[in-house]
CSV table of C-alpha atoms in Angstrom, one decimal:
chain,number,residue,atom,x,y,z
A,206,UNK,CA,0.0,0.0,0.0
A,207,UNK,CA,1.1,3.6,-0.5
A,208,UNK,CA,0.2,6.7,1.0
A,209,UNK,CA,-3.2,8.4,-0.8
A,210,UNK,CA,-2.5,11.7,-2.4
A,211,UNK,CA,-5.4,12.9,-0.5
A,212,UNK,CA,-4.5,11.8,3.1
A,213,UNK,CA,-1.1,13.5,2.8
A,214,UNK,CA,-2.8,16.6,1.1
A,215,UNK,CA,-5.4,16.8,3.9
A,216,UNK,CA,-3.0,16.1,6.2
A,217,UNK,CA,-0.7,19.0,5.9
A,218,UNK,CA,-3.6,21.6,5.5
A,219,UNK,CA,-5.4,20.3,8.9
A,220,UNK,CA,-1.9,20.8,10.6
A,221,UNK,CA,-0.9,24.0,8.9
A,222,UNK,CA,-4.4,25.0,10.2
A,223,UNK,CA,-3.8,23.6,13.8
A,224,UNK,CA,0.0,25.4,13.9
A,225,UNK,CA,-1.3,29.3,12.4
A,226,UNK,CA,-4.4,28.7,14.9
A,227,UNK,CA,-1.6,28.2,17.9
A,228,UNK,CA,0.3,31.1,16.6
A,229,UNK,CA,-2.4,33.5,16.6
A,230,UNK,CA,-3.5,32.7,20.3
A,231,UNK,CA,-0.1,33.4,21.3
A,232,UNK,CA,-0.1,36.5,19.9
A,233,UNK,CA,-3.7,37.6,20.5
A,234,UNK,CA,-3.4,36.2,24.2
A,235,UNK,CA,0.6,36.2,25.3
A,236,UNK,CA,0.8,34.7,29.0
A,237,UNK,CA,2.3,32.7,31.3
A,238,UNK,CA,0.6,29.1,31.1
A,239,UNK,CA,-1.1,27.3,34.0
A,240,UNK,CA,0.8,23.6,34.7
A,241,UNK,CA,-3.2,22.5,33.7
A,242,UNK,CA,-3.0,24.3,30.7
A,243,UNK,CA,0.2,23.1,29.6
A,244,UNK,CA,-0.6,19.8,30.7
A,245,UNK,CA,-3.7,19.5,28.8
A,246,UNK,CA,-2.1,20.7,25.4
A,247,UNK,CA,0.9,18.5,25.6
A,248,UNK,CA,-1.8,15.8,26.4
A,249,UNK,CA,-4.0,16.6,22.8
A,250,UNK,CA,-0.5,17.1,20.6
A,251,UNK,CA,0.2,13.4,21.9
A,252,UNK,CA,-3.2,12.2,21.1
A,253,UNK,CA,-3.4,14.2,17.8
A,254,UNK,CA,-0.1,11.8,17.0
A,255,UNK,CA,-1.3,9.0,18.1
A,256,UNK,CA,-4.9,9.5,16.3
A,257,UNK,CA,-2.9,10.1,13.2
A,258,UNK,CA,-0.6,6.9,13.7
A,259,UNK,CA,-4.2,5.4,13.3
A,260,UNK,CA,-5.8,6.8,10.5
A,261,UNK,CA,-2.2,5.9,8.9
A,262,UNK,CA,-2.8,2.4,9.7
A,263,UNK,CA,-6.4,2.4,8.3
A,264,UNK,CA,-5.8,4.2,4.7
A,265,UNK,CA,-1.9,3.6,4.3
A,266,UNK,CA,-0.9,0.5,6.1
A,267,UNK,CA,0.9,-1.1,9.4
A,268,UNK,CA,4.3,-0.6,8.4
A,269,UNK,CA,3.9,3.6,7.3
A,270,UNK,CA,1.7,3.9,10.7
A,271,UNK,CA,4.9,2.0,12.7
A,272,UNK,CA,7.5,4.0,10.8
A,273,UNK,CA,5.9,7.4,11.6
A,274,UNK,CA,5.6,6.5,15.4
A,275,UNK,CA,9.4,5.6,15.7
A,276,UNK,CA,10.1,8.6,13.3
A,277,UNK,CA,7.7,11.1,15.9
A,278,UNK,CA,9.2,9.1,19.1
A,279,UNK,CA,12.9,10.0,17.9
A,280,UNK,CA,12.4,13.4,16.8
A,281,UNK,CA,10.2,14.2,20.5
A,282,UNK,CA,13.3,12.6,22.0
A,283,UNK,CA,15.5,15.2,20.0
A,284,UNK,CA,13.5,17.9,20.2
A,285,UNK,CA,13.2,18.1,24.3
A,286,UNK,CA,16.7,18.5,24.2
A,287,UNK,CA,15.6,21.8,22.7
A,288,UNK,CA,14.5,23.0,25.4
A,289,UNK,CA,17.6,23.0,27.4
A,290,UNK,CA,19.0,25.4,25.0
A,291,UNK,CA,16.1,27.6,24.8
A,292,UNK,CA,16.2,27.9,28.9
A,293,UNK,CA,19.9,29.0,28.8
A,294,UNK,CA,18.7,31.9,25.8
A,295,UNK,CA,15.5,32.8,27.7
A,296,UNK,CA,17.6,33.4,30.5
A,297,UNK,CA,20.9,34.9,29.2
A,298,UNK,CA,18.6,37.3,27.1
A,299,UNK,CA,16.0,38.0,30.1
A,300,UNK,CA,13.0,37.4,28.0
A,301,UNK,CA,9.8,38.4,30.2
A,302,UNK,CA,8.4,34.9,31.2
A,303,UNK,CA,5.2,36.1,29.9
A,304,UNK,CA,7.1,36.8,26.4
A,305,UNK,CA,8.6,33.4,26.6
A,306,UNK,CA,5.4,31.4,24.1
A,307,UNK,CA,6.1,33.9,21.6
A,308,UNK,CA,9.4,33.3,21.3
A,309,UNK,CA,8.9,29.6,21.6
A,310,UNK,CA,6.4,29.4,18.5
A,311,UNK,CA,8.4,31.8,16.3
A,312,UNK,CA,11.6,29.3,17.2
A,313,UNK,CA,9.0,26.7,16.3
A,314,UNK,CA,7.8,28.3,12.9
A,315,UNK,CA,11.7,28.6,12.3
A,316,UNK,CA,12.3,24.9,13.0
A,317,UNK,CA,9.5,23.5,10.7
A,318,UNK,CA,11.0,25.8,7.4
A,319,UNK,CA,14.5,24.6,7.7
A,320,UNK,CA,14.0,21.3,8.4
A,321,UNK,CA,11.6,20.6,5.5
A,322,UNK,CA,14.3,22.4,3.5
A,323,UNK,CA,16.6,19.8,4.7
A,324,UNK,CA,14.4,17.3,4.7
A,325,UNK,CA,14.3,18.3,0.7
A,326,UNK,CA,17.4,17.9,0.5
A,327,UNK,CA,18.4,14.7,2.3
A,328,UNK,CA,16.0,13.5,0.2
A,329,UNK,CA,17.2,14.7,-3.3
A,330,UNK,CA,20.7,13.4,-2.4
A,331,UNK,CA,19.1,10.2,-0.9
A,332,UNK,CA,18.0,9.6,-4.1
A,333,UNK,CA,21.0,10.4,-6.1
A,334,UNK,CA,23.9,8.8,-3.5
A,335,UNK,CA,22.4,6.0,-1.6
A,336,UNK,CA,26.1,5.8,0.0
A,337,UNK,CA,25.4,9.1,1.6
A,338,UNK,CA,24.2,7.0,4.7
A,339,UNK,CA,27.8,6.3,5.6
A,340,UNK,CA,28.5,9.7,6.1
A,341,UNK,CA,24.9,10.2,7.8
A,342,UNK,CA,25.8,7.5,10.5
A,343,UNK,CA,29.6,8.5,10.8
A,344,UNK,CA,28.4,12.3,11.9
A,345,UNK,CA,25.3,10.8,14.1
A,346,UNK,CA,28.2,8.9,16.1
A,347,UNK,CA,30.2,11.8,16.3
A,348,UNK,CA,27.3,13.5,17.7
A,349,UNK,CA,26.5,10.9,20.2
A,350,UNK,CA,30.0,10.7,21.7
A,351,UNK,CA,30.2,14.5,22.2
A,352,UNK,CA,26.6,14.1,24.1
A,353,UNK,CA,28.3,11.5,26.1
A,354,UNK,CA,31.5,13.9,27.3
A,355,UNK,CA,31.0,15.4,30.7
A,356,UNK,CA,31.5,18.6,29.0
A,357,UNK,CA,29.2,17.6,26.3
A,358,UNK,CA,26.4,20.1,27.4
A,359,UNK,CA,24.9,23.6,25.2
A,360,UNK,CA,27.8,25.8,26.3
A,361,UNK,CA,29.2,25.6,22.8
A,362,UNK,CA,25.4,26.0,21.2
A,363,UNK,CA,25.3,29.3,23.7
A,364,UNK,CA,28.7,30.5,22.4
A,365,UNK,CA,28.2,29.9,18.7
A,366,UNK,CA,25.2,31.9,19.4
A,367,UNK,CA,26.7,34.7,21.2
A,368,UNK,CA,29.9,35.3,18.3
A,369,UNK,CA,26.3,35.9,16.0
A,370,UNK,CA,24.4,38.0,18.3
A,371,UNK,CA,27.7,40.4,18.5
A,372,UNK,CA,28.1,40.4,14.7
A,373,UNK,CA,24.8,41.7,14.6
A,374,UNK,CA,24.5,43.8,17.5
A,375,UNK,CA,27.7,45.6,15.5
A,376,UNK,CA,25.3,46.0,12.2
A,377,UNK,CA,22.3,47.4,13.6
A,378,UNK,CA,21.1,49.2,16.4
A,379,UNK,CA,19.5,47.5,18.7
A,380,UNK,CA,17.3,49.2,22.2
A,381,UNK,CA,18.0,47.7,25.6
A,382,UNK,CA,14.6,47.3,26.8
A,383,UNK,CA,11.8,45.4,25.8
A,384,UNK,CA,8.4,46.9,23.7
A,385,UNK,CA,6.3,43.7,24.4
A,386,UNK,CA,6.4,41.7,21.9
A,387,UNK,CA,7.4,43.9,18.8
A,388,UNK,CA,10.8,43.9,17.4
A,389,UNK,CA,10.9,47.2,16.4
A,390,UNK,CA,10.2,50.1,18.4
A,391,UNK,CA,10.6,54.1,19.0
A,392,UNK,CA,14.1,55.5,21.1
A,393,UNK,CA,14.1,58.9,21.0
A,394,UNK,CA,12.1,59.7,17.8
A,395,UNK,CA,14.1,56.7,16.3
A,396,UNK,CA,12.6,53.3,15.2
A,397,UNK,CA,15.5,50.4,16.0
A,398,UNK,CA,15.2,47.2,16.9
A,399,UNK,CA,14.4,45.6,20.6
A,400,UNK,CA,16.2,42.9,22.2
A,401,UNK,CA,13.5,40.0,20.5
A,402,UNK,CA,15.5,40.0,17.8
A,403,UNK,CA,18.3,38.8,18.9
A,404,UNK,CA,16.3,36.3,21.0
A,405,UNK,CA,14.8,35.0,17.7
A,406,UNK,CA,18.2,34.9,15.7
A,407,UNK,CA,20.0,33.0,18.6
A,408,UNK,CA,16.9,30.5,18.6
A,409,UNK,CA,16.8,30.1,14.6
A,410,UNK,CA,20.9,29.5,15.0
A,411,UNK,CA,19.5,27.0,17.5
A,412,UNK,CA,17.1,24.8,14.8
A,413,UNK,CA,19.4,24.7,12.2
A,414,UNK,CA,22.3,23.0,14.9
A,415,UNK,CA,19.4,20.6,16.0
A,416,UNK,CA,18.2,20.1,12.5
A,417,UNK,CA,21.4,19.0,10.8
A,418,UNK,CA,21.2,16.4,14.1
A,419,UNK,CA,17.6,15.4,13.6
A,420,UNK,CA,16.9,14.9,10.1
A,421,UNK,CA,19.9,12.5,9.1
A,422,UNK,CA,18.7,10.9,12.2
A,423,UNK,CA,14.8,9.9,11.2
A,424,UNK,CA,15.9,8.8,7.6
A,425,UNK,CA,17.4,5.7,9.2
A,426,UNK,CA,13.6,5.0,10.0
A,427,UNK,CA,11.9,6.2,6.8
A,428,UNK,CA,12.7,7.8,3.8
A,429,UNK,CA,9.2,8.9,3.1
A,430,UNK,CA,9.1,12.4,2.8
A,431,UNK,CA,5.6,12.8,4.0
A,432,UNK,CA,6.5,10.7,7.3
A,433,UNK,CA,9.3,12.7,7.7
A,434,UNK,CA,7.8,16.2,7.5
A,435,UNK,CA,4.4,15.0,9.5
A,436,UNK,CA,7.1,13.5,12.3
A,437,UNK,CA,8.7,16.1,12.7
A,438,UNK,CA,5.8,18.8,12.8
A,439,UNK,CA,3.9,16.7,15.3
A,440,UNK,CA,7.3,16.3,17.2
A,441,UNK,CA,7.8,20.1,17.1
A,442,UNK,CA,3.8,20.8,18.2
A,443,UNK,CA,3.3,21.3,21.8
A,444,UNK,CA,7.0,21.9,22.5
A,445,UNK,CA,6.4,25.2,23.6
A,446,UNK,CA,3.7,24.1,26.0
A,447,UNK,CA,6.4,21.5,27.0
A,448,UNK,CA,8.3,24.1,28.1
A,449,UNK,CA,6.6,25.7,30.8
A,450,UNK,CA,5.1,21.8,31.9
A,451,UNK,CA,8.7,20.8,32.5
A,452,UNK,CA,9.5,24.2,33.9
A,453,UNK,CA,12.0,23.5,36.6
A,454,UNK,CA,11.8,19.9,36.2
A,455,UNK,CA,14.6,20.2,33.2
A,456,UNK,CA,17.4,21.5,35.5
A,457,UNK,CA,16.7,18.2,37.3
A,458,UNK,CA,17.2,16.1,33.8
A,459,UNK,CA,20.8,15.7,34.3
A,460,UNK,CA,21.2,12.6,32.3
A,461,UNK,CA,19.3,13.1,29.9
A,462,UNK,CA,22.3,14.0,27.3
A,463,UNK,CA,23.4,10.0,28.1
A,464,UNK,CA,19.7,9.4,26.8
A,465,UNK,CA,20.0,11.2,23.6
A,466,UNK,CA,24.1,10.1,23.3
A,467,UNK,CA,22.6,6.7,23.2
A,468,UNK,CA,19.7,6.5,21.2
A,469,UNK,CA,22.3,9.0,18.6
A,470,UNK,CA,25.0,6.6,18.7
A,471,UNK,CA,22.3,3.2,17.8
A,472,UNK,CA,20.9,5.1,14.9
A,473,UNK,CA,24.1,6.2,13.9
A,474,UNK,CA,24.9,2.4,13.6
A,475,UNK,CA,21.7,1.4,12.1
A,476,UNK,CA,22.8,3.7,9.2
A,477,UNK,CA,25.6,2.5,9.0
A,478,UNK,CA,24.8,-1.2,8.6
A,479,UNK,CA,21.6,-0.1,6.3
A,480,UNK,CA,24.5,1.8,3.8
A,481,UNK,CA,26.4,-1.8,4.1
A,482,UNK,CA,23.5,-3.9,3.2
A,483,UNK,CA,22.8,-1.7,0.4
A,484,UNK,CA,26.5,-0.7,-0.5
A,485,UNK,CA,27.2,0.4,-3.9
A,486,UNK,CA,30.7,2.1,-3.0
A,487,UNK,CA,33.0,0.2,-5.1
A,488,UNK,CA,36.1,0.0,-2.9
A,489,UNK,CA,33.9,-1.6,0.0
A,490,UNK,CA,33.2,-5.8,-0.6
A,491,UNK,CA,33.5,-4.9,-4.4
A,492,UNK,CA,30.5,-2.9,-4.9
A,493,UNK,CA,29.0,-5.3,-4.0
A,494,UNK,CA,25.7,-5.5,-1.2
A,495,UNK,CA,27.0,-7.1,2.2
A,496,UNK,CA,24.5,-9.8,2.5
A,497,UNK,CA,25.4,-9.7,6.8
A,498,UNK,CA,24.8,-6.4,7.7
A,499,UNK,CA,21.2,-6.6,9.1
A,500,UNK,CA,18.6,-3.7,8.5
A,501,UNK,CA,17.4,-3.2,12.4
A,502,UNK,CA,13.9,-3.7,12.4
A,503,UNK,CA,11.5,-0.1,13.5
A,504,UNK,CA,9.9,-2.0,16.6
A,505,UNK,CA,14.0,-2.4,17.8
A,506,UNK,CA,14.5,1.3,16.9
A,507,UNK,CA,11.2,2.5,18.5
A,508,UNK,CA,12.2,0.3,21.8
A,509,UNK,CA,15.5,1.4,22.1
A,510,UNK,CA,14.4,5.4,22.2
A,511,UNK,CA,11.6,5.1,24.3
A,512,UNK,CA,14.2,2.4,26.8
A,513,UNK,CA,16.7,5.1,26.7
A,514,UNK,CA,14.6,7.9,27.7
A,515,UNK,CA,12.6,6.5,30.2
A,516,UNK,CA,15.9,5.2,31.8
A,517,UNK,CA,18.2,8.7,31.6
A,518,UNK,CA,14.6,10.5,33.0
A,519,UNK,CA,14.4,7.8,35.6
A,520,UNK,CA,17.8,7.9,36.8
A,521,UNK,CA,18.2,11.9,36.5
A,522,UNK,CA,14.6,12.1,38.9
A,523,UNK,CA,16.2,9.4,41.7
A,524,UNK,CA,19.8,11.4,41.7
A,525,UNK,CA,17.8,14.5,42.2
A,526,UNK,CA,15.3,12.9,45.0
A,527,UNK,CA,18.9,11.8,46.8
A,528,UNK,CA,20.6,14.9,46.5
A,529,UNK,CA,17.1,16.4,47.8
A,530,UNK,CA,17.2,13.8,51.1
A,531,UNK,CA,20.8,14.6,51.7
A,532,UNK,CA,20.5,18.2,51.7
A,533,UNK,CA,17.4,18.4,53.8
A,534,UNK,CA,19.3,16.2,56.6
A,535,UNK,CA,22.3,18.3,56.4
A,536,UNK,CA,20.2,21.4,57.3
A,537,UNK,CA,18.4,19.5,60.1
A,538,UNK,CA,21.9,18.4,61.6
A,539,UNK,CA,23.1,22.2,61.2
């Protein structure tokens, strides 16, 4: 079975729909959201994936349904450790915790462009150099050792971030308050630009670092561009609710990077063994396909990121509850 024209069609427009609709709530209605609220949006994006896994199943088939649920699982998995970064910008940059949503849906908005223009392209090159998953896997490794490094955290993200923000702070100028949410504003009979637009650079410098992680990433599951796209928009929806859920919980996530290093570093592998199964590189086995390199089925991929996630969460929340006792009984001794 293949996809319908129709279902991806109608697909798209409901979810473009869904994403200008959340856009335009922010900015008619910008606040701080209740734990209820955000718990009650995270809860329909989940279900909205889920339902859509479903009607997959019904008009496409099993296997698209069970490729798009590993594909969404991964990039959810990915994308949380977003949010780390965006709580060291929101904070270096002192965005108004009220300001916070729209800065999270226009990183959002950001996100979705350039990783359907990378999605494009992975695909056009997929297409033309099937050996490009060797070099896919290779850099997905990479990535997932320098997760795993004690000094693998976003410092370096923050940096990179910071040598833009100067270069532009040196091109235009730029007020040091902020006007609500505009990003341009009146000093002194002059229009210039507030502080959000530096917030919104450093978070678009942001999705394209996470993006050249992400999308080599899910085409070891699929290489449907439809799944793709729909995995990662649904990955990317409710993020920002996400956000204020987890609030201070994410300081408490301290292994969550071993999480991500790992699930990384087995996809990394899976793409490498899928590039050797199908190998076409003629100084490797002759050009010829290496009949032992296994492709790794999707219900091993799918349980090996939800395992590793569940596990870095659990063990981050027992350090944390430890650390908790240990302090409180120090006080009481004192």
């Amino acid at each position: 079975m293949n996809i319908p024209v129709w279902f991806e069609v109608g697909s798209l427009v409901v979810l473009v729909l869904i994403l200008i609709g959340d856009l335009m709530l922010v900015r008619l209605r910008p606040h701080i959201p209740s734990t209820k609220e955000s718990t009650l949006w995270v809860a329909f994006y989940v279900g909205l994936a889920l339902v859509f896994a479903g009607l997959l199943a019904v008009f496409a088939g099993g296997r698209f349904a069970g490729e798009f649920l590993t594909g969404w699982a991964l990039e959810y998995s990915l994308s949380i450790d977003n949010l780390f970064v965006f709580v060291l910008i929101m904070a270096q940059f002192a965005v108004p915790r009220r300001l916070q949503q729209m800065v999270l849906m226009v990183g959002i908005i950001i996100a979705l462009v350039l990783r359907g223009l990378f999605i494009m392209l992975g695909v056009t090159i997929i297409e033309n150099f099937s050996p490009i998953f060797y070099i896919f896997g290779a850099f997905l490794i990479y990535t997932a050792i320098r997760q795993a490094m004690p000094e693998g955290d976003h410092d370096g993200e923050v940096q990179r971030e910071n040598f833009i923000v100067r270069l532009l702070r040196r091109r235009i100028d730029i007020s040091d308050e902020y006007d609500g949410n505009k990003i341009r504003t009146m000093v002194d009979g002059k229009r210039i630009w507030t502080p959000m637009v530096i917030v919104f650079v450093a978070i678009g410098v942001t999705d394209l670092m996470f993006a050249i992680d992400s999308i080599p990433a899910i085409f070891s599951i699929t290489q449907n561009s439809f799944l793709v796209f729909t995995a990662n928009i649904f990955a990317l929806m409710g993020l920002r609710q996400l956000y204020f859920l987890l609030g201070d919980l994410l300081d408490r996530l301290r292994y969550l990077h071993y999480g991500i290093a790992v699930i990384l570093g087995f996809i990394g592998i899976k793409l490498i063994l899928h590039a050797m199964h199908e190998n076409e590189l003629p100084f490797i086995n002759g050009g010829e396909h290496i009949e032992w390199a296994p492709d790794i089925p999707i219900w091993l991929s799918l349980t090996v990121i939800v395992v590793a996630m569940a596990g870095a969460t659990i063990a981050s929340l027992i350090a944390s509850s430890r650390e908790k006792r240990a302090a409180k009984k120090v006080s009481i001794t004192e």
